[in-house]
PDB file of C-alpha atoms in Angstrom:
ATOM      1  CA  MET A  27     -45.715-246.056 -32.592  1.00 50.00           C
ATOM      2  CA  ALA A  28     -48.633-244.040 -32.222  1.00 49.00           C
ATOM      3  CA  ASP A  29     -49.768-245.241 -29.061  1.00 55.00           C
ATOM      4  CA  ALA A  30     -46.474-244.645 -27.644  1.00 53.00           C
ATOM      5  CA  LEU A  31     -46.332-241.763 -28.473  1.00 50.00           C
ATOM      6  CA  ILE A  32     -49.494-240.597 -27.034  1.00 51.00           C
ATOM      7  CA  GLN A  33     -48.388-242.589 -23.551  1.00 56.00           C
ATOM      8  CA  ARG A  34     -45.133-239.461 -23.847  1.00 57.00           C
ATOM      9  CA  ARG A  35     -46.765-236.226 -24.001  1.00 60.00           C
ATOM     10  CA  PRO A  36     -48.575-236.018 -21.005  1.00 60.00           C
ATOM     11  CA  ASP A  37     -44.863-236.478 -19.099  1.00 66.00           C
ATOM     12  CA  ARG A  38     -43.268-233.714 -21.132  1.00 69.00           C
ATOM     13  CA  ILE A  39     -46.339-231.470 -20.036  1.00 74.00           C
ATOM     14  CA  LEU A  40     -46.437-231.885 -16.385  1.00 74.00           C
ATOM     15  CA  PRO A  41     -42.828-230.604 -15.805  1.00 77.00           C
ATOM     16  CA  ILE A  42     -43.806-227.707 -18.057  1.00 80.00           C
ATOM     17  CA  VAL A  43     -46.886-226.575 -16.141  1.00 78.00           C
ATOM     18  CA  THR A  44     -45.026-227.287 -12.995  1.00 82.00           C
ATOM     19  CA  GLY A  45     -42.201-224.809 -14.067  1.00 81.00           C
ATOM     20  CA  VAL A  46     -44.582-222.221 -14.692  1.00 82.00           C
ATOM     21  CA  GLY A  47     -47.179-222.305 -12.447  1.00 83.00           C
ATOM     22  CA  LEU A  48     -43.635-222.425  -9.897  1.00 84.00           C
ATOM     23  CA  ILE A  49     -42.681-219.238 -11.434  1.00 88.00           C
ATOM     24  CA  LEU A  50     -46.463-217.364 -11.302  1.00 86.00           C
ATOM     25  CA  ILE A  51     -46.748-218.246  -8.006  1.00 87.00           C
ATOM     26  CA  ALA A  52     -42.940-217.111  -7.428  1.00 84.00           C
ATOM     27  CA  ALA A  53     -43.903-213.639  -9.339  1.00 84.00           C
ATOM     28  CA  LEU A  54     -46.896-212.995  -6.997  1.00 82.00           C
ATOM     29  CA  ALA A  55     -45.116-213.881  -3.789  1.00 80.00           C
ATOM     30  CA  VAL A  56     -42.811-210.720  -4.739  1.00 79.00           C
ATOM     31  CA  TYR A  57     -45.196-208.770  -5.928  1.00 78.00           C
ATOM     32  CA  LEU A  58     -47.777-209.273  -2.389  1.00 79.00           C
ATOM     33  CA  LEU A  59     -44.449-208.937  -0.794  1.00 77.00           C
ATOM     34  CA  TRP A  60     -42.737-206.016  -1.899  1.00 69.00           C
ATOM     35  CA  PRO A  61     -43.824-202.480  -0.028  1.00 58.00           C
ATOM     36  CA  THR A  62     -42.939-203.992   2.458  1.00 55.00           C
ATOM     37  CA  ALA A  63     -40.143-206.115   2.067  1.00 50.00           C
ATOM     38  CA  ASN A  64     -38.030-202.795   2.317  1.00 55.00           C
ATOM     39  CA  PRO A  65     -39.141-200.684   5.299  1.00 54.00           C
ATOM     40  CA  ALA A  66     -36.937-198.404   5.916  1.00 55.00           C
ATOM     41  CA  ALA A  67     -37.140-197.078   2.401  1.00 52.00           C
ATOM     42  CA  GLN A  68     -40.473-196.465   2.205  1.00 54.00           C
ATOM     43  CA  ARG A  69     -40.451-194.101   6.681  1.00 55.00           C
ATOM     44  CA  GLU A  70     -37.445-192.047   4.464  1.00 55.00           C
ATOM     45  CA  ARG A  71     -39.714-191.812   1.983  1.00 55.00           C
ATOM     46  CA  VAL A  72     -43.134-190.778   4.114  1.00 51.00           C
ATOM     47  CA  ILE A  73     -40.754-188.623   5.974  1.00 55.00           C
ATOM     48  CA  GLN A  74     -39.719-186.604   3.049  1.00 56.00           C
ATOM     49  CA  GLU A  75     -42.711-185.970   2.690  1.00 59.00           C
ATOM     50  CA  ILE A  76     -43.982-184.348   5.751  1.00 64.00           C
ATOM     51  CA  THR A  77     -42.914-179.980   6.440  1.00 66.00           C
ATOM     52  CA  VAL A  78     -42.790-179.432   9.940  1.00 66.00           C
ATOM     53  CA  LEU A  79     -42.896-175.147  10.794  1.00 71.00           C
ATOM     54  CA  GLN A  80     -40.579-174.020  13.359  1.00 74.00           C
ATOM     55  CA  PRO A  81     -42.428-171.721  15.774  1.00 76.00           C
ATOM     56  CA  PRO A  82     -41.634-167.933  14.760  1.00 79.00           C
ATOM     57  CA  PRO A  83     -38.950-166.752  17.633  1.00 81.00           C
ATOM     58  CA  PRO A  84     -39.537-165.213  20.872  1.00 82.00           C
ATOM     59  CA  PRO A  85     -39.858-160.911  20.432  1.00 82.00           C
ATOM     60  CA  PRO A  86     -37.268-159.413  23.210  1.00 81.00           C
ATOM     61  CA  PRO A  87     -37.536-158.629  26.319  1.00 81.00           C
ATOM     62  CA  PRO A  88     -38.031-154.846  26.776  1.00 79.00           C
ATOM     63  CA  GLU A  89     -35.766-152.671  27.738  1.00 77.00           C
ATOM     64  CA  PRO A  90     -35.989-152.024  31.851  1.00 70.00           C
ATOM     65  CA  GLU A  91     -37.241-147.449  32.426  1.00 69.00           C
ATOM     66  CA  GLU A  92     -34.669-145.707  33.774  1.00 65.00           C
ATOM     67  CA  LYS A  93     -35.805-144.838  36.849  1.00 61.00           C
ATOM     68  CA  ILE A  94     -35.191-140.557  37.065  1.00 63.00           C
ATOM     69  CA  MET A  95     -32.896-140.346  40.673  1.00 62.00           C
ATOM     70  CA  GLU A  96     -35.202-137.109  42.621  1.00 61.00           C
ATOM     71  CA  GLU A  97     -32.966-134.808  44.150  1.00 61.00           C
ATOM     72  CA  GLU A  98     -33.153-134.592  47.355  1.00 62.00           C
ATOM     73  CA  PRO A  99     -34.275-130.899  49.244  1.00 60.00           C
ATOM     74  CA  GLU A 100     -30.700-129.369  50.796  1.00 63.00           C
ATOM     75  CA  ILE A 101     -31.751-128.730  54.084  1.00 65.00           C
ATOM     76  CA  VAL A 102     -30.532-126.040  55.224  1.00 59.00           C
ATOM     77  CA  GLU A 103     -28.885-126.134  59.211  1.00 61.00           C
ATOM     78  CA  PRO A 104     -29.482-122.986  61.244  1.00 57.00           C
ATOM     79  CA  THR A 105     -27.039-120.697  62.232  1.00 57.00           C
ATOM     80  CA  ASP A 106     -26.042-119.944  66.272  1.00 57.00           C
ATOM     81  CA  ASP A 107     -24.385-116.621  64.179  1.00 52.00           C
ATOM     82  CA  PRO A 108     -24.587-114.447  66.836  1.00 48.00           C
ATOM     83  CA  LYS A 109     -25.094-111.467  64.276  1.00 50.00           C
ATOM     84  CA  VAL A 110     -28.237-113.329  63.033  1.00 46.00           C
ATOM     85  CA  GLN A 111     -30.162-113.695  66.209  1.00 47.00           C
ATOM     86  CA  GLU A 112     -29.396-109.352  67.581  1.00 47.00           C
ATOM     87  CA  ASP A 113     -31.058-108.794  63.837  1.00 49.00           C
ATOM     88  CA  VAL A 114     -33.847-110.713  64.648  1.00 46.00           C
ATOM     89  CA  ASP A 115     -34.699-109.515  68.345  1.00 49.00           C
ATOM     90  CA  THR A 116     -34.114-106.272  67.588  1.00 48.00           C
ATOM     91  CA  PRO A 117     -37.957-104.526  68.701  1.00 50.00           C
ATOM     92  CA  VAL A 118     -38.965-101.645  65.923  1.00 48.00           C
ATOM     93  CA  GLU A 119     -38.956 -98.301  68.083  1.00 52.00           C
ATOM     94  CA  THR A 120     -42.428 -96.759  67.378  1.00 47.00           C
ATOM     95  CA  PRO A 121     -42.935 -93.145  67.459  1.00 47.00           C
ATOM     96  CA  THR A 122     -44.819 -92.355  71.090  1.00 48.00           C
ATOM     97  CA  ASP A 123     -45.249 -88.502  70.930  1.00 49.00           C
ATOM     98  CA  ALA A 124     -47.764 -89.419  67.765  1.00 47.00           C
ATOM     99  CA  PRO A 125     -50.708 -87.100  67.922  1.00 46.00           C
ATOM    100  CA  PRO A 126     -53.570 -89.684  68.728  1.00 46.00           C
ATOM    101  CA  SER A 127     -56.749 -89.300  65.235  1.00 44.00           C
ATOM    102  CA  PRO A 128     -59.196 -86.974  65.782  1.00 41.00           C
ATOM    103  CA  THR A 129     -62.211 -88.486  65.956  1.00 39.00           C
ATOM    104  CA  PRO A 130     -65.239 -87.057  64.267  1.00 37.00           C
ATOM    105  CA  SER A 131     -68.065 -84.748  66.614  1.00 35.00           C
ATOM    106  CA  SER A 132     -71.577 -85.374  66.449  1.00 35.00           C
ATOM    107  CA  GLU A 133     -71.636 -81.863  64.282  1.00 35.00           C
ATOM    108  CA  ALA A 134     -68.722 -82.820  61.842  1.00 33.00           C
ATOM    109  CA  ALA A 135     -71.086 -85.847  60.731  1.00 34.00           C
ATOM    110  CA  GLY A 136     -74.410 -83.870  60.301  1.00 37.00           C
ATOM    111  CA  LEU A 137     -75.617 -85.763  63.160  1.00 33.00           C
ATOM    112  CA  ASP A 138     -76.722 -83.513  65.833  1.00 36.00           C
ATOM    113  CA  ARG A 139     -80.012 -83.928  67.022  1.00 36.00           C
ATOM    114  CA  ALA A 140     -80.624 -80.505  68.809  1.00 36.00           C
ATOM    115  CA  ALA A 141     -82.937 -79.028  66.181  1.00 36.00           C
ATOM    116  CA  ASP A 142     -85.111 -81.965  65.362  1.00 40.00           C
ATOM    117  CA  ALA A 143     -86.278 -85.662  67.418  1.00 39.00           C
ATOM    118  CA  GLY A 144     -86.478 -88.170  64.607  1.00 41.00           C
ATOM    119  CA  SER A 145     -84.782 -90.097  62.186  1.00 41.00           C
ATOM    120  CA  ASP A 146     -85.239 -90.961  58.992  1.00 41.00           C
ATOM    121  CA  SER A 147     -85.195 -93.718  58.255  1.00 39.00           C
ATOM    122  CA  PHE A 148     -81.104 -94.163  56.212  1.00 40.00           C
ATOM    123  CA  ARG A 149     -80.494 -93.167  60.244  1.00 38.00           C
ATOM    124  CA  LEU A 150     -79.674 -89.709  59.505  1.00 40.00           C
ATOM    125  CA  ALA A 151     -80.621 -87.441  62.519  1.00 38.00           C
ATOM    126  CA  ALA A 152     -82.171 -83.750  61.270  1.00 40.00           C
ATOM    127  CA  GLY A 153     -79.642 -81.487  62.200  1.00 40.00           C
ATOM    128  CA  LYS A 154     -79.116 -78.031  62.984  1.00 40.00           C
ATOM    129  CA  GLY A 155     -77.336 -76.343  59.368  1.00 36.00           C
ATOM    130  CA  GLY A 156     -74.315 -77.256  60.684  1.00 33.00           C
ATOM    131  CA  GLY A 157     -71.637 -79.921  60.666  1.00 32.00           C
ATOM    132  CA  LEU A 158     -69.997 -81.419  56.954  1.00 30.00           C
ATOM    133  CA  PHE A 159     -73.698 -80.247  55.357  1.00 31.00           C
ATOM    134  CA  GLY A 160     -72.148 -76.344  55.153  1.00 32.00           C
ATOM    135  CA  ARG A 161     -74.433 -74.401  57.114  1.00 33.00           C
ATOM    136  CA  GLY A 162     -77.243 -71.445  55.556  1.00 34.00           C
ATOM    137  CA  GLY A 163     -79.190 -72.826  52.595  1.00 37.00           C
ATOM    138  CA  GLY A 164     -78.691 -73.399  48.536  1.00 38.00           C
ATOM    139  CA  GLY A 165     -77.436 -76.700  46.935  1.00 40.00           C
ATOM    140  CA  GLY A 166     -73.677 -77.660  48.873  1.00 44.00           C
ATOM    141  CA  GLY A 167     -72.694 -79.151  44.989  1.00 45.00           C
ATOM    142  CA  GLY A 168     -72.423 -76.520  43.242  1.00 50.00           C
ATOM    143  CA  GLY A 169     -74.993 -73.746  40.936  1.00 63.00           C
ATOM    144  CA  GLY A 170     -76.100 -76.574  38.679  1.00 89.00           C
ATOM    145  CA  TRP A 171     -76.226 -79.777  40.295  1.00 89.00           C
ATOM    146  CA  GLY A 172     -77.583 -77.967  42.987  1.00 88.00           C
ATOM    147  CA  ALA A 173     -80.464 -76.599  41.151  1.00 91.00           C
ATOM    148  CA  PHE A 174     -81.411 -79.915  39.745  1.00 92.00           C
ATOM    149  CA  VAL A 175     -80.827 -82.027  43.115  1.00 92.00           C
ATOM    150  CA  GLU A 176     -83.790 -78.810  44.656  1.00 92.00           C
ATOM    151  CA  THR A 177     -86.106 -80.081  41.884  1.00 92.00           C
ATOM    152  CA  HIS A 178     -85.844 -83.483  42.127  1.00 93.00           C
ATOM    153  CA  VAL A 179     -86.234 -83.271  45.494  1.00 94.00           C
ATOM    154  CA  ARG A 180     -89.425 -80.356  44.895  1.00 93.00           C
ATOM    155  CA  ARG A 181     -91.350 -82.500  42.683  1.00 93.00           C
ATOM    156  CA  ALA A 182     -90.555 -85.846  44.903  1.00 93.00           C
ATOM    157  CA  LEU A 183     -92.892 -83.975  47.867  1.00 93.00           C
ATOM    158  CA  GLN A 184     -95.218 -81.823  45.650  1.00 92.00           C
ATOM    159  CA  ARG A 185     -96.215 -85.575  44.048  1.00 93.00           C
ATOM    160  CA  ASP A 186     -96.888 -87.076  47.953  1.00 94.00           C
ATOM    161  CA  PRO A 187    -100.573 -85.720  49.136  1.00 93.00           C
ATOM    162  CA  ARG A 188     -99.350 -85.926  52.431  1.00 93.00           C
ATOM    163  CA  THR A 189     -97.047 -82.774  51.550  1.00 92.00           C
ATOM    164  CA  ARG A 190     -98.285 -81.641  48.263  1.00 90.00           C
ATOM    165  CA  SER A 191     -99.930 -78.509  50.296  1.00 89.00           C
ATOM    166  CA  ALA A 192     -97.100 -77.349  52.390  1.00 89.00           C
ATOM    167  CA  ASN A 193     -95.539 -74.082  51.910  1.00 87.00           C
ATOM    168  CA  GLY A 194     -92.958 -73.099  52.981  1.00 87.00           C
ATOM    169  CA  PHE A 195     -88.822 -73.762  52.576  1.00 91.00           C
ATOM    170  CA  VAL A 196     -86.511 -77.319  54.600  1.00 92.00           C
ATOM    171  CA  ARG A 197     -83.315 -77.760  54.399  1.00 94.00           C
ATOM    172  CA  VAL A 198     -82.171 -81.258  53.689  1.00 94.00           C
ATOM    173  CA  ALA A 199     -79.184 -82.973  53.710  1.00 94.00           C
ATOM    174  CA  LEU A 200     -78.529 -85.231  51.095  1.00 94.00           C
ATOM    175  CA  SER A 201     -75.869 -88.025  50.302  1.00 93.00           C
ATOM    176  CA  ILE A 202     -75.423 -89.108  46.149  1.00 93.00           C
ATOM    177  CA  ASP A 203     -73.712 -91.821  44.851  1.00 94.00           C
ATOM    178  CA  PRO A 204     -71.990 -91.267  41.860  1.00 93.00           C
ATOM    179  CA  ASN A 205     -74.780 -93.433  40.339  1.00 92.00           C
ATOM    180  CA  GLY A 206     -77.287 -90.710  40.515  1.00 91.00           C
ATOM    181  CA  ARG A 207     -79.158 -92.868  43.423  1.00 93.00           C
ATOM    182  CA  PHE A 208     -80.588 -91.359  47.061  1.00 94.00           C
ATOM    183  CA  VAL A 209     -77.958 -93.647  49.932  1.00 93.00           C
ATOM    184  CA  GLY A 210     -78.956 -90.726  52.382  1.00 93.00           C
ATOM    185  CA  ALA A 211     -81.630 -88.160  53.787  1.00 93.00           C
ATOM    186  CA  ALA A 212     -81.907 -86.314  57.018  1.00 92.00           C
ATOM    187  CA  LEU A 213     -84.136 -82.921  57.630  1.00 93.00           C
ATOM    188  CA  ARG A 214     -82.295 -80.534  58.353  1.00 94.00           C
ATOM    189  CA  SER A 215     -84.493 -78.204  59.836  1.00 92.00           C
ATOM    190  CA  THR A 216     -88.330 -78.513  61.274  1.00 91.00           C
ATOM    191  CA  THR A 217     -91.625 -77.107  59.488  1.00 90.00           C
ATOM    192  CA  GLY A 218     -93.586 -77.070  63.348  1.00 91.00           C
ATOM    193  CA  ASP A 219     -95.981 -80.060  62.609  1.00 92.00           C
ATOM    194  CA  ASN A 220     -93.974 -82.827  63.608  1.00 93.00           C
ATOM    195  CA  LYS A 221     -96.371 -84.967  61.620  1.00 94.00           C
ATOM    196  CA  LEU A 222     -95.192 -82.991  57.871  1.00 93.00           C
ATOM    197  CA  ASP A 223     -92.124 -83.492  59.769  1.00 94.00           C
ATOM    198  CA  ALA A 224     -92.281 -86.705  59.607  1.00 95.00           C
ATOM    199  CA  ALA A 225     -94.358 -86.726  55.880  1.00 93.00           C
ATOM    200  CA  ILE A 226     -91.237 -84.824  54.577  1.00 94.00           C
ATOM    201  CA  ARG A 227     -88.974 -87.717  56.302  1.00 94.00           C
ATOM    202  CA  ASP A 228     -90.179 -90.660  54.546  1.00 94.00           C
ATOM    203  CA  VAL A 229     -90.582 -88.729  50.932  1.00 94.00           C
ATOM    204  CA  LEU A 230     -86.195 -88.425  51.335  1.00 94.00           C
ATOM    205  CA  SER A 231     -86.499 -92.282  52.085  1.00 92.00           C
ATOM    206  CA  GLY A 232     -88.234 -93.329  48.645  1.00 93.00           C
ATOM    207  CA  LEU A 233     -86.396 -90.565  46.886  1.00 93.00           C
ATOM    208  CA  PRO A 234     -85.824 -92.076  43.339  1.00 93.00           C
ATOM    209  CA  PRO A 235     -82.804 -92.208  41.432  1.00 93.00           C
ATOM    210  CA  LEU A 236     -81.568 -88.921  39.736  1.00 91.00           C
ATOM    211  CA  GLY A 237     -81.662 -89.422  35.384  1.00 88.00           C
ATOM    212  CA  ARG A 238     -78.414 -88.386  35.575  1.00 88.00           C
ATOM    213  CA  GLY A 239     -74.876 -89.616  37.960  1.00 90.00           C
ATOM    214  CA  ARG A 240     -73.448 -86.869  39.608  1.00 92.00           C
ATOM    215  CA  PRO A 241     -70.519 -85.646  38.243  1.00 91.00           C
ATOM    216  CA  PRO A 242     -66.770 -86.448  39.193  1.00 88.00           C
ATOM    217  CA  LYS A 243     -65.521 -83.444  40.567  1.00 88.00           C
ATOM    218  CA  VAL A 244     -68.997 -82.660  42.890  1.00 89.00           C
ATOM    219  CA  GLU A 245     -69.096 -84.522  46.458  1.00 88.00           C
ATOM    220  CA  GLY A 246     -71.872 -87.077  46.937  1.00 88.00           C
ATOM    221  CA  LEU A 247     -72.919 -84.675  49.958  1.00 91.00           C
ATOM    222  CA  THR A 248     -75.230 -82.515  49.049  1.00 88.00           C
ATOM    223  CA  ASN A 249     -76.741 -79.830  51.013  1.00 91.00           C
ATOM    224  CA  ALA A 250     -80.345 -77.758  49.636  1.00 90.00           C
ATOM    225  CA  THR A 251     -82.893 -76.024  50.661  1.00 91.00           C
ATOM    226  CA  ILE A 252     -86.905 -77.207  49.586  1.00 89.00           C
ATOM    227  CA  ASN A 253     -88.958 -74.969  47.847  1.00 87.00           C
ATOM    228  CA  MET A 254     -92.039 -76.738  49.153  1.00 81.00           C
ATOM    229  CA  LYS A 255     -94.853 -73.894  47.863  1.00 75.00           C
ATOM    230  CA  ARG A 256     -95.562 -75.492  44.174  1.00 63.00           C
ATOM    231  CA  THR A 257     -94.246 -73.529  41.566  1.00 59.00           C
ATOM    232  CA  ASP A 258     -94.036 -74.097  36.968  1.00 52.00           C
ATOM    233  CA  GLY A 259     -91.536 -76.627  35.948  1.00 49.00           C
TER     234      GLY A 259
END
């Protein structure tokens, strides 16, 4: 009886082992094939995880600039109005009876050359005492101003070694600007010595400016008589 039981056990165990093995094999197959068993579900899960950023919308196009219409200049057409032509073509009458303008004479300008020959560096010739500078001696620009100018010229003559020892009187014509500078000078008399006259003209052509300006009411042309003899002061 014991031998009969031993013979029956292998027949019962084999189907059990076989069934368990098939179950394990089936479970393993299901486990291995599960990720690819439903590809649609897998793709849907991956697509949901990806977020695509949309680019910003393009900026609006700039508005076109308004064109500024330039105004065309108005063209004025010439008119054929005879009245206008008459006004344009009418000549302006000029008076024919007007006297001719007087021309200054050499005597009025103080440029007459009868008294002495030669001229100074200011191109003013020696005169005979007439003309614009008047006749006779004395300062032509007022007592105080004339005496001031005469003293200035006398001291200049006394500083020059060529005229320092000369005696007598000489008449001169001087042109002085408002700032007290000499712009013209002429010897209007003669000493009788040509060399001395030339030295006097040389001194007159280089007179230094006065210590003050010419008074407003005094004319620029001054007639003066200079005492060549040395005096105090």
